[in-house]
Amino acid sequence: MTDSNSLSRRSLLGGLAVTGAAAVGCGEDAPTGPSADVPTLNALLTAEYQAIKAYEAGLAVLRAPPMGDPQAAFSAPLVVIAGNWQNQHRDHARELAALIVTNRGTAVLESAVMFTAPQGFTPSVANVLKLACNAEKAAAVAYNGAVRALNSTNSRFLAGTIEGDETQHFIVLYTILKGIVAPDPAGLITNIGEVVPRSFVSQVGAGTGSAPGMDQRGLQTVADFTYT
Amino acid sequence: MSNEDLSRRDALGGGAAALLAGVGAALAVSAAGREAEAQGAGDAAVLNTLLRAEYDAIRTYEAASGSLGMPDMADPDRALGPAAALIAGHYLAQHRDHATRLRDMIMSMQGTPVDQSTILFMAPAGFRLTVRNILRLACNKEKGAAIAYMNSLKTLSSQAAAELAAAIGGVETQHFIVIYLLLKGAAGPGMMAASMISEVSPRAIVGVTGDSMGLAGVPDFTYMPL
């Protein structure tokens, strides 16, 4: 081919081939900055640290209810349950912080997060339960919104499997506060660790560990009931 | 080469570049379209698995309703039957809501929802229709469903589908833990159970964008002084 049109067509084809080769041969540069999920994950982590501190404040009331508190008799098992749930929030925070680091982000520090009691809150057993219920509900809603906002399936899965723990915390408190469910004192003491038995709906990571604050297990490890 | 030749070459070069850009853009759009279609088909398949589980839950609660409402006279948990029947009826309604939402989303992805008539209730081997066994079966299934919904988040590509899966999964967990604690003996029906049964799981979803029927619409408890 010698005429200018032929040369132009060959240039085009050659250019296209070069461009194609370049597109196939060169991968995208590895990302270096934090992923787009980091701000949302850090918002969830902040909420978990607030929950941990809220439970700490609530535990102080439950351990020493005010004089004349009509619910004071129930405070002993509530201390155990609140402590267990606080540890579950520690498990949530741990996994969120790890995922933030995996996403090349900097996890918010627990020391930077404060808890302030809401307006109108006065210390009593009932008010501690109400505060926890309201907060767990808000957390569940926030996690659900985060699932939609997050880009990676890993992030969405972690948000979802934690969300389903917050919903369990919520409904246990809600049904008790509404009088729909009543704790059985003897049964509760025997099964106190079963009041929301796992930190996650579906296991995270290797699903190992059972020590408080180090648990990765999901509901998979809760044995099915058998039929009689 | 003449000026005219150069002008024709410039024109051809400019026109060819535009053609190249146009072809490239068209290829990119076509590839993106095929990818979106594949993702939609993949999501529809995952959602259909969850829809089958919802239909199974519906069939289970339907099969249980008669036995819970009128337990056998010899059933040692006969007294629990009426409260259990109310809870089961409420959960059944919520599972129907879940199925509707999943069907709608599958169809929005140009998928074909699984047909409810193809899902039948199959009692486990050795199963007797007692109050306690029914609650055990429901509890096991709600737990399985909750895990399945959250695991689906590992593969769902659409944000809307992921949000819906989490919104429903967060209700299955509520169903699970209430029945679980009843069966463990940690709790029993309270004074308000009969009159406020819809509050045993106050919403069918945790939250979906643009939908007012999630938990955000449940009023906060207010704090009272001693």
JSON list of N, CA and C in Angstrom, two decimals, chain B residues 43-59 95-107 111-116 118-119 148-149 168 172:
[
{"chain": "B", "resi": 43, "resn": "ASP", "atom": "N", "xyz": [-27.95, -11.64, 40.26]},
{"chain": "B", "resi": 43, "resn": "ASP", "atom": "CA", "xyz": [-28.69, -11.19, 41.43]},
{"chain": "B", "resi": 43, "resn": "ASP", "atom": "C", "xyz": [-30.08, -11.83, 41.47]},
{"chain": "B", "resi": 44, "resn": "ALA", "atom": "N", "xyz": [-30.72, -11.92, 40.32]},
{"chain": "B", "resi": 44, "resn": "ALA", "atom": "CA", "xyz": [-32.06, -12.52, 40.28]},
{"chain": "B", "resi": 44, "resn": "ALA", "atom": "C", "xyz": [-32.01, -13.97, 40.76]},
{"chain": "B", "resi": 45, "resn": "ALA", "atom": "N", "xyz": [-30.96, -14.67, 40.39]},
{"chain": "B", "resi": 45, "resn": "ALA", "atom": "CA", "xyz": [-30.84, -16.06, 40.83]},
{"chain": "B", "resi": 45, "resn": "ALA", "atom": "C", "xyz": [-30.67, -16.14, 42.34]},
{"chain": "B", "resi": 46, "resn": "VAL", "atom": "N", "xyz": [-29.84, -15.25, 42.90]},
{"chain": "B", "resi": 46, "resn": "VAL", "atom": "CA", "xyz": [-29.65, -15.23, 44.36]},
{"chain": "B", "resi": 46, "resn": "VAL", "atom": "C", "xyz": [-30.96, -14.88, 45.06]},
{"chain": "B", "resi": 47, "resn": "LEU", "atom": "N", "xyz": [-31.65, -13.89, 44.54]},
{"chain": "B", "resi": 47, "resn": "LEU", "atom": "CA", "xyz": [-32.92, -13.48, 45.16]},
{"chain": "B", "resi": 47, "resn": "LEU", "atom": "C", "xyz": [-33.97, -14.58, 45.05]},
{"chain": "B", "resi": 48, "resn": "ASN", "atom": "N", "xyz": [-33.92, -15.35, 43.98]},
{"chain": "B", "resi": 48, "resn": "ASN", "atom": "CA", "xyz": [-34.88, -16.45, 43.84]},
{"chain": "B", "resi": 48, "resn": "ASN", "atom": "C", "xyz": [-34.62, -17.54, 44.89]},
{"chain": "B", "resi": 49, "resn": "THR", "atom": "N", "xyz": [-33.37, -17.73, 45.24]},
{"chain": "B", "resi": 49, "resn": "THR", "atom": "CA", "xyz": [-33.07, -18.68, 46.32]},
{"chain": "B", "resi": 49, "resn": "THR", "atom": "C", "xyz": [-33.68, -18.20, 47.63]},
{"chain": "B", "resi": 50, "resn": "LEU", "atom": "N", "xyz": [-33.56, -16.90, 47.88]},
{"chain": "B", "resi": 50, "resn": "LEU", "atom": "CA", "xyz": [-34.15, -16.33, 49.09]},
{"chain": "B", "resi": 50, "resn": "LEU", "atom": "C", "xyz": [-35.67, -16.39, 49.02]},
{"chain": "B", "resi": 51, "resn": "LEU", "atom": "N", "xyz": [-36.23, -16.20, 47.83]},
{"chain": "B", "resi": 51, "resn": "LEU", "atom": "CA", "xyz": [-37.69, -16.26, 47.66]},
{"chain": "B", "resi": 51, "resn": "LEU", "atom": "C", "xyz": [-38.21, -17.67, 47.94]},
{"chain": "B", "resi": 52, "resn": "ARG", "atom": "N", "xyz": [-37.45, -18.67, 47.50]},
{"chain": "B", "resi": 52, "resn": "ARG", "atom": "CA", "xyz": [-37.85, -20.06, 47.82]},
{"chain": "B", "resi": 52, "resn": "ARG", "atom": "C", "xyz": [-37.90, -20.25, 49.33]},
{"chain": "B", "resi": 53, "resn": "ALA", "atom": "N", "xyz": [-36.91, -19.70, 50.02]},
{"chain": "B", "resi": 53, "resn": "ALA", "atom": "CA", "xyz": [-36.89, -19.82, 51.49]},
{"chain": "B", "resi": 53, "resn": "ALA", "atom": "C", "xyz": [-38.09, -19.11, 52.11]},
{"chain": "B", "resi": 54, "resn": "GLU", "atom": "N", "xyz": [-38.50, -18.00, 51.55]},
{"chain": "B", "resi": 54, "resn": "GLU", "atom": "CA", "xyz": [-39.68, -17.29, 52.08]},
{"chain": "B", "resi": 54, "resn": "GLU", "atom": "C", "xyz": [-40.93, -18.14, 51.87]},
{"chain": "B", "resi": 55, "resn": "TYR", "atom": "N", "xyz": [-41.07, -18.71, 50.68]},
{"chain": "B", "resi": 55, "resn": "TYR", "atom": "CA", "xyz": [-42.24, -19.56, 50.43]},
{"chain": "B", "resi": 55, "resn": "TYR", "atom": "C", "xyz": [-42.23, -20.77, 51.36]},
{"chain": "B", "resi": 56, "resn": "ASP", "atom": "N", "xyz": [-41.05, -21.30, 51.63]},
{"chain": "B", "resi": 56, "resn": "ASP", "atom": "CA", "xyz": [-40.96, -22.42, 52.57]},
{"chain": "B", "resi": 56, "resn": "ASP", "atom": "C", "xyz": [-41.40, -21.99, 53.97]},
{"chain": "B", "resi": 57, "resn": "ALA", "atom": "N", "xyz": [-41.00, -20.79, 54.37]},
{"chain": "B", "resi": 57, "resn": "ALA", "atom": "CA", "xyz": [-41.43, -20.28, 55.68]},
{"chain": "B", "resi": 57, "resn": "ALA", "atom": "C", "xyz": [-42.94, -20.10, 55.71]},
{"chain": "B", "resi": 58, "resn": "ILE", "atom": "N", "xyz": [-43.49, -19.56, 54.64]},
{"chain": "B", "resi": 58, "resn": "ILE", "atom": "CA", "xyz": [-44.94, -19.36, 54.55]},
{"chain": "B", "resi": 58, "resn": "ILE", "atom": "C", "xyz": [-45.66, -20.69, 54.67]},
{"chain": "B", "resi": 59, "resn": "ARG", "atom": "N", "xyz": [-45.22, -21.69, 53.92]},
{"chain": "B", "resi": 59, "resn": "ARG", "atom": "CA", "xyz": [-45.86, -23.00, 53.97]},
{"chain": "B", "resi": 59, "resn": "ARG", "atom": "C", "xyz": [-45.77, -23.59, 55.38]},
{"chain": "B", "resi": 95, "resn": "HIS", "atom": "N", "xyz": [-43.56, -12.69, 56.38]},
{"chain": "B", "resi": 95, "resn": "HIS", "atom": "CA", "xyz": [-42.89, -13.47, 55.33]},
{"chain": "B", "resi": 95, "resn": "HIS", "atom": "C", "xyz": [-43.60, -13.27, 53.99]},
{"chain": "B", "resi": 96, "resn": "ARG", "atom": "N", "xyz": [-44.89, -13.09, 54.01]},
{"chain": "B", "resi": 96, "resn": "ARG", "atom": "CA", "xyz": [-45.61, -12.80, 52.76]},
{"chain": "B", "resi": 96, "resn": "ARG", "atom": "C", "xyz": [-45.14, -11.45, 52.21]},
{"chain": "B", "resi": 97, "resn": "ASP", "atom": "N", "xyz": [-44.94, -10.50, 53.09]},
{"chain": "B", "resi": 97, "resn": "ASP", "atom": "CA", "xyz": [-44.42, -9.19, 52.68]},
{"chain": "B", "resi": 97, "resn": "ASP", "atom": "C", "xyz": [-43.03, -9.34, 52.05]},
{"chain": "B", "resi": 98, "resn": "HIS", "atom": "N", "xyz": [-42.20, -10.14, 52.69]},
{"chain": "B", "resi": 98, "resn": "HIS", "atom": "CA", "xyz": [-40.85, -10.37, 52.16]},
{"chain": "B", "resi": 98, "resn": "HIS", "atom": "C", "xyz": [-40.92, -10.97, 50.76]},
{"chain": "B", "resi": 99, "resn": "ALA", "atom": "N", "xyz": [-41.80, -11.95, 50.60]},
{"chain": "B", "resi": 99, "resn": "ALA", "atom": "CA", "xyz": [-41.91, -12.62, 49.30]},
{"chain": "B", "resi": 99, "resn": "ALA", "atom": "C", "xyz": [-42.34, -11.64, 48.22]},
{"chain": "B", "resi": 100, "resn": "THR", "atom": "N", "xyz": [-43.28, -10.77, 48.55]},
{"chain": "B", "resi": 100, "resn": "THR", "atom": "CA", "xyz": [-43.74, -9.77, 47.59]},
{"chain": "B", "resi": 100, "resn": "THR", "atom": "C", "xyz": [-42.59, -8.85, 47.17]},
{"chain": "B", "resi": 101, "resn": "ARG", "atom": "N", "xyz": [-41.82, -8.41, 48.13]},
{"chain": "B", "resi": 101, "resn": "ARG", "atom": "CA", "xyz": [-40.71, -7.50, 47.83]},
{"chain": "B", "resi": 101, "resn": "ARG", "atom": "C", "xyz": [-39.66, -8.20, 46.96]},
{"chain": "B", "resi": 102, "resn": "LEU", "atom": "N", "xyz": [-39.38, -9.45, 47.28]},
{"chain": "B", "resi": 102, "resn": "LEU", "atom": "CA", "xyz": [-38.38, -10.17, 46.50]},
{"chain": "B", "resi": 102, "resn": "LEU", "atom": "C", "xyz": [-38.87, -10.40, 45.07]},
{"chain": "B", "resi": 103, "resn": "ARG", "atom": "N", "xyz": [-40.15, -10.79, 44.95]},
{"chain": "B", "resi": 103, "resn": "ARG", "atom": "CA", "xyz": [-40.72, -11.00, 43.60]},
{"chain": "B", "resi": 103, "resn": "ARG", "atom": "C", "xyz": [-40.60, -9.72, 42.78]},
{"chain": "B", "resi": 104, "resn": "ASP", "atom": "N", "xyz": [-40.99, -8.60, 43.38]},
{"chain": "B", "resi": 104, "resn": "ASP", "atom": "CA", "xyz": [-40.96, -7.33, 42.66]},
{"chain": "B", "resi": 104, "resn": "ASP", "atom": "C", "xyz": [-39.54, -7.00, 42.21]},
{"chain": "B", "resi": 105, "resn": "MET", "atom": "N", "xyz": [-38.57, -7.25, 43.08]},
{"chain": "B", "resi": 105, "resn": "MET", "atom": "CA", "xyz": [-37.21, -6.92, 42.71]},
{"chain": "B", "resi": 105, "resn": "MET", "atom": "C", "xyz": [-36.69, -7.85, 41.60]},
{"chain": "B", "resi": 106, "resn": "ILE", "atom": "N", "xyz": [-37.04, -9.12, 41.68]},
{"chain": "B", "resi": 106, "resn": "ILE", "atom": "CA", "xyz": [-36.61, -10.06, 40.64]},
{"chain": "B", "resi": 106, "resn": "ILE", "atom": "C", "xyz": [-37.18, -9.63, 39.29]},
{"chain": "B", "resi": 107, "resn": "MET", "atom": "N", "xyz": [-38.43, -9.25, 39.30]},
{"chain": "B", "resi": 107, "resn": "MET", "atom": "CA", "xyz": [-39.06, -8.83, 38.03]},
{"chain": "B", "resi": 107, "resn": "MET", "atom": "C", "xyz": [-38.44, -7.54, 37.53]},
{"chain": "B", "resi": 111, "resn": "GLY", "atom": "N", "xyz": [-36.01, -10.79, 35.71]},
{"chain": "B", "resi": 111, "resn": "GLY", "atom": "CA", "xyz": [-35.93, -12.19, 36.08]},
{"chain": "B", "resi": 111, "resn": "GLY", "atom": "C", "xyz": [-37.32, -12.78, 36.22]},
{"chain": "B", "resi": 112, "resn": "THR", "atom": "N", "xyz": [-37.37, -14.09, 36.38]},
{"chain": "B", "resi": 112, "resn": "THR", "atom": "CA", "xyz": [-38.65, -14.78, 36.57]},
{"chain": "B", "resi": 112, "resn": "THR", "atom": "C", "xyz": [-38.70, -15.32, 37.99]},
{"chain": "B", "resi": 113, "resn": "PRO", "atom": "N", "xyz": [-39.59, -14.78, 38.83]},
{"chain": "B", "resi": 113, "resn": "PRO", "atom": "CA", "xyz": [-39.66, -15.27, 40.21]},
{"chain": "B", "resi": 113, "resn": "PRO", "atom": "C", "xyz": [-40.09, -16.73, 40.25]},
{"chain": "B", "resi": 114, "resn": "VAL", "atom": "N", "xyz": [-39.54, -17.47, 41.21]},
{"chain": "B", "resi": 114, "resn": "VAL", "atom": "CA", "xyz": [-39.95, -18.85, 41.38]},
{"chain": "B", "resi": 114, "resn": "VAL", "atom": "C", "xyz": [-41.44, -18.87, 41.72]},
{"chain": "B", "resi": 115, "resn": "ASP", "atom": "N", "xyz": [-42.11, -19.90, 41.27]},
{"chain": "B", "resi": 115, "resn": "ASP", "atom": "CA", "xyz": [-43.55, -20.03, 41.45]},
{"chain": "B", "resi": 115, "resn": "ASP", "atom": "C", "xyz": [-43.84, -20.60, 42.84]},
{"chain": "B", "resi": 116, "resn": "GLN", "atom": "N", "xyz": [-44.66, -19.91, 43.63]},
{"chain": "B", "resi": 116, "resn": "GLN", "atom": "CA", "xyz": [-44.95, -20.36, 44.98]},
{"chain": "B", "resi": 116, "resn": "GLN", "atom": "C", "xyz": [-45.58, -21.75, 44.99]},
{"chain": "B", "resi": 118, "resn": "THR", "atom": "N", "xyz": [-44.81, -24.24, 43.49]},
{"chain": "B", "resi": 118, "resn": "THR", "atom": "CA", "xyz": [-43.82, -25.32, 43.40]},
{"chain": "B", "resi": 118, "resn": "THR", "atom": "C", "xyz": [-43.17, -25.62, 44.75]},
{"chain": "B", "resi": 119, "resn": "ILE", "atom": "N", "xyz": [-43.45, -24.79, 45.75]},
{"chain": "B", "resi": 119, "resn": "ILE", "atom": "CA", "xyz": [-42.85, -24.98, 47.08]},
{"chain": "B", "resi": 119, "resn": "ILE", "atom": "C", "xyz": [-43.88, -25.62, 48.00]},
{"chain": "B", "resi": 148, "resn": "ALA", "atom": "N", "xyz": [-28.69, -17.09, 55.61]},
{"chain": "B", "resi": 148, "resn": "ALA", "atom": "CA", "xyz": [-28.72, -17.06, 54.14]},
{"chain": "B", "resi": 148, "resn": "ALA", "atom": "C", "xyz": [-28.81, -15.63, 53.62]},
{"chain": "B", "resi": 149, "resn": "TYR", "atom": "N", "xyz": [-29.65, -14.83, 54.24]},
{"chain": "B", "resi": 149, "resn": "TYR", "atom": "CA", "xyz": [-29.78, -13.44, 53.79]},
{"chain": "B", "resi": 149, "resn": "TYR", "atom": "C", "xyz": [-28.46, -12.70, 53.93]},
{"chain": "B", "resi": 168, "resn": "ILE", "atom": "N", "xyz": [-34.51, -7.50, 55.11]},
{"chain": "B", "resi": 168, "resn": "ILE", "atom": "CA", "xyz": [-35.31, -8.66, 55.45]},
{"chain": "B", "resi": 168, "resn": "ILE", "atom": "C", "xyz": [-34.56, -9.56, 56.43]},
{"chain": "B", "resi": 172, "resn": "GLU", "atom": "N", "xyz": [-35.65, -11.54, 60.03]},
{"chain": "B", "resi": 172, "resn": "GLU", "atom": "CA", "xyz": [-35.54, -12.98, 60.34]},
{"chain": "B", "resi": 172, "resn": "GLU", "atom": "C", "xyz": [-34.77, -13.18, 61.65]}
]
